[in-house]
PDB file of C-alpha atoms in Angstrom:
ATOM      1  CA  MET A   1     199.983   8.805-156.096  1.00 48.00           C
ATOM      2  CA  THR A   2     199.325  10.491-152.822  1.00 51.00           C
ATOM      3  CA  ASN A   3     197.040   9.472-150.100  1.00 53.00           C
ATOM      4  CA  LEU A   4     193.678  11.439-150.170  1.00 51.00           C
ATOM      5  CA  ASN A   5     194.067  12.262-146.550  1.00 53.00           C
ATOM      6  CA  GLU A   6     197.218  14.200-147.280  1.00 54.00           C
ATOM      7  CA  ASP A   7     195.471  16.310-149.908  1.00 53.00           C
ATOM      8  CA  PHE A   8     192.252  17.086-148.082  1.00 55.00           C
ATOM      9  CA  HIS A   9     191.359  18.128-144.710  1.00 52.00           C
ATOM     10  CA  PHE A  10     187.842  16.551-145.166  1.00 56.00           C
ATOM     11  CA  HIS A  11     185.909  19.625-144.201  1.00 53.00           C
ATOM     12  CA  ASN A  12     182.409  20.270-145.660  1.00 58.00           C
ATOM     13  CA  THR A  13     183.662  23.031-147.671  1.00 72.00           C
ATOM     14  CA  TYR A  14     186.845  23.476-149.854  1.00 78.00           C
ATOM     15  CA  ARG A  15     189.338  26.013-148.949  1.00 84.00           C
ATOM     16  CA  TRP A  16     191.275  28.038-151.499  1.00 87.00           C
ATOM     17  CA  GLN A  17     194.476  27.272-149.716  1.00 88.00           C
ATOM     18  CA  THR A  18     193.891  23.506-150.142  1.00 86.00           C
ATOM     19  CA  LEU A  19     192.854  23.887-153.889  1.00 86.00           C
ATOM     20  CA  LEU A  20     195.895  26.046-154.640  1.00 89.00           C
ATOM     21  CA  SER A  21     198.232  23.639-152.963  1.00 89.00           C
ATOM     22  CA  MET A  22     196.837  20.788-154.974  1.00 87.00           C
ATOM     23  CA  ALA A  23     197.237  22.750-158.139  1.00 87.00           C
ATOM     24  CA  LYS A  24     200.769  23.699-157.343  1.00 91.00           C
ATOM     25  CA  LYS A  25     201.493  19.886-156.602  1.00 91.00           C
ATOM     26  CA  HIS A  26     200.280  18.980-160.024  1.00 88.00           C
ATOM     27  CA  ARG A  27     201.401  22.053-161.854  1.00 90.00           C
ATOM     28  CA  ALA A  28     203.373  20.443-164.705  1.00 89.00           C
ATOM     29  CA  SER A  29     200.423  17.959-165.419  1.00 87.00           C
ATOM     30  CA  LEU A  30     197.872  20.753-165.426  1.00 88.00           C
ATOM     31  CA  ILE A  31     199.999  22.928-167.872  1.00 90.00           C
ATOM     32  CA  LYS A  32     200.577  19.883-170.285  1.00 88.00           C
ATOM     33  CA  ALA A  33     196.911  19.077-170.095  1.00 87.00           C
ATOM     34  CA  ASN A  34     195.787  22.613-171.041  1.00 89.00           C
ATOM     35  CA  ILE A  35     198.281  23.030-173.728  1.00 90.00           C
ATOM     36  CA  MET A  36     196.998  19.680-175.244  1.00 88.00           C
ATOM     37  CA  ALA A  37     193.387  20.877-174.919  1.00 89.00           C
ATOM     38  CA  MET A  38     194.060  24.132-176.563  1.00 91.00           C
ATOM     39  CA  ILE A  39     195.803  22.506-179.556  1.00 91.00           C
ATOM     40  CA  ALA A  40     192.750  19.965-179.722  1.00 90.00           C
ATOM     41  CA  VAL A  41     190.381  22.898-179.819  1.00 91.00           C
ATOM     42  CA  LEU A  42     192.360  24.621-182.433  1.00 91.00           C
ATOM     43  CA  ALA A  43     192.269  21.543-184.634  1.00 89.00           C
ATOM     44  CA  SER A  44     188.603  21.049-184.189  1.00 89.00           C
ATOM     45  CA  VAL A  45     187.169  24.567-184.642  1.00 89.00           C
ATOM     46  CA  PRO A  46     187.866  25.048-188.315  1.00 87.00           C
ATOM     47  CA  VAL A  47     186.314  21.661-189.307  1.00 85.00           C
ATOM     48  CA  PRO A  48     182.757  22.783-189.651  1.00 85.00           C
ATOM     49  CA  LEU A  49     183.821  25.778-191.748  1.00 84.00           C
ATOM     50  CA  LEU A  50     185.648  23.892-194.470  1.00 83.00           C
ATOM     51  CA  MET A  51     182.834  22.514-196.400  1.00 82.00           C
ATOM     52  CA  PRO A  52     180.963  25.892-196.665  1.00 84.00           C
ATOM     53  CA  LEU A  53     184.125  27.432-197.724  1.00 82.00           C
ATOM     54  CA  LEU A  54     184.445  24.908-200.438  1.00 81.00           C
ATOM     55  CA  VAL A  55     180.828  25.646-201.691  1.00 81.00           C
ATOM     56  CA  ASP A  56     181.675  29.371-201.921  1.00 77.00           C
ATOM     57  CA  GLU A  57     184.838  28.613-203.862  1.00 78.00           C
ATOM     58  CA  VAL A  58     183.954  25.704-206.180  1.00 75.00           C
ATOM     59  CA  LEU A  59     180.110  25.999-206.766  1.00 76.00           C
ATOM     60  CA  LEU A  60     180.024  29.731-207.097  1.00 77.00           C
ATOM     61  CA  LYS A  61     183.285  29.574-209.110  1.00 75.00           C
ATOM     62  CA  GLN A  62     185.031  32.194-206.953  1.00 78.00           C
ATOM     63  CA  PRO A  63     188.374  30.572-206.229  1.00 78.00           C
ATOM     64  CA  GLY A  64     189.830  31.655-202.934  1.00 84.00           C
ATOM     65  CA  VAL A  65     192.556  30.572-200.517  1.00 85.00           C
ATOM     66  CA  ALA A  66     191.582  26.975-200.372  1.00 87.00           C
ATOM     67  CA  VAL A  67     191.305  26.247-204.120  1.00 87.00           C
ATOM     68  CA  GLN A  68     194.478  28.326-204.809  1.00 88.00           C
ATOM     69  CA  THR A  69     196.507  26.395-202.161  1.00 90.00           C
ATOM     70  CA  ILE A  70     195.213  22.977-203.618  1.00 90.00           C
ATOM     71  CA  GLN A  71     196.155  24.195-207.111  1.00 90.00           C
ATOM     72  CA  GLN A  72     199.681  25.211-206.078  1.00 93.00           C
ATOM     73  CA  ILE A  73     200.520  21.766-204.575  1.00 94.00           C
ATOM     74  CA  THR A  74     198.869  19.417-207.162  1.00 93.00           C
ATOM     75  CA  PRO A  75     199.411  18.875-210.874  1.00 94.00           C
ATOM     76  CA  THR A  76     197.280  20.946-213.273  1.00 92.00           C
ATOM     77  CA  VAL A  77     195.744  17.809-214.844  1.00 93.00           C
ATOM     78  CA  TRP A  78     194.116  16.920-211.502  1.00 92.00           C
ATOM     79  CA  HIS A  79     192.377  20.331-210.912  1.00 90.00           C
ATOM     80  CA  GLY A  80     188.621  20.020-210.597  1.00 87.00           C
ATOM     81  CA  PRO A  81     185.779  19.813-207.979  1.00 85.00           C
ATOM     82  CA  VAL A  82     186.548  16.095-207.141  1.00 90.00           C
ATOM     83  CA  LEU A  83     190.105  17.125-206.133  1.00 92.00           C
ATOM     84  CA  TYR A  84     189.066  19.988-204.055  1.00 88.00           C
ATOM     85  CA  ILE A  85     186.386  17.948-202.311  1.00 88.00           C
ATOM     86  CA  LEU A  86     188.727  15.117-201.632  1.00 92.00           C
ATOM     87  CA  ALA A  87     191.554  17.451-200.354  1.00 92.00           C
ATOM     88  CA  LEU A  88     189.192  19.169-197.912  1.00 90.00           C
ATOM     89  CA  LEU A  89     187.790  15.724-196.726  1.00 91.00           C
ATOM     90  CA  VAL A  90     191.366  14.493-196.172  1.00 93.00           C
ATOM     91  CA  LEU A  91     192.098  17.761-194.201  1.00 92.00           C
ATOM     92  CA  THR A  92     188.860  17.344-192.329  1.00 91.00           C
ATOM     93  CA  LEU A  93     189.617  13.797-191.191  1.00 93.00           C
ATOM     94  CA  LEU A  94     193.209  14.668-190.385  1.00 94.00           C
ATOM     95  CA  LEU A  95     192.187  17.583-188.090  1.00 92.00           C
ATOM     96  CA  ARG A  96     189.563  15.367-186.460  1.00 92.00           C
ATOM     97  CA  ALA A  97     192.166  12.659-185.820  1.00 94.00           C
ATOM     98  CA  ILE A  98     194.543  15.230-184.266  1.00 93.00           C
ATOM     99  CA  SER A  99     191.836  16.523-182.091  1.00 91.00           C
ATOM    100  CA  LEU A 100     190.720  13.017-181.005  1.00 92.00           C
ATOM    101  CA  PHE A 101     194.248  11.951-180.298  1.00 92.00           C
ATOM    102  CA  LEU A 102     195.159  14.867-178.221  1.00 89.00           C
ATOM    103  CA  THR A 103     191.882  14.654-176.274  1.00 89.00           C
ATOM    104  CA  PHE A 104     192.459  10.961-175.650  1.00 89.00           C
ATOM    105  CA  TYR A 105     196.126  11.435-174.751  1.00 86.00           C
ATOM    106  CA  LYS A 106     195.213  14.225-172.249  1.00 83.00           C
ATOM    107  CA  ALA A 107     192.500  12.066-170.589  1.00 84.00           C
ATOM    108  CA  VAL A 108     194.589   8.982-170.386  1.00 83.00           C
ATOM    109  CA  TYR A 109     198.129  10.064-169.704  1.00 77.00           C
ATOM    110  CA  LEU A 110     197.925  13.580-168.197  1.00 72.00           C
ATOM    111  CA  LEU A 111     194.977  13.562-165.846  1.00 64.00           C
TER     112      LEU A 111
END
């Protein structure tokens, strides 16, 4: 870790040159942190949309992509509303865990 006196000139205002030099110095960490943040966002955005999707497909009996995918990877005997709800619950928990892990990792190890 560098001394703060080396990074800042301690003026009342920030200068673009100082900010750019700091960003260049920590470029690799900033790129990794932003990639982690983007993946975490991509994992967390679809979560609120999963249950309404299931309502459309199961309760309205209009099977779509989610139900068809679950039916393709599970035995026919298991097919039913309980399976679809549990499968999307597991997917939701998995996406939330991925998002939480990436956010934590970014905050602790990269910044």
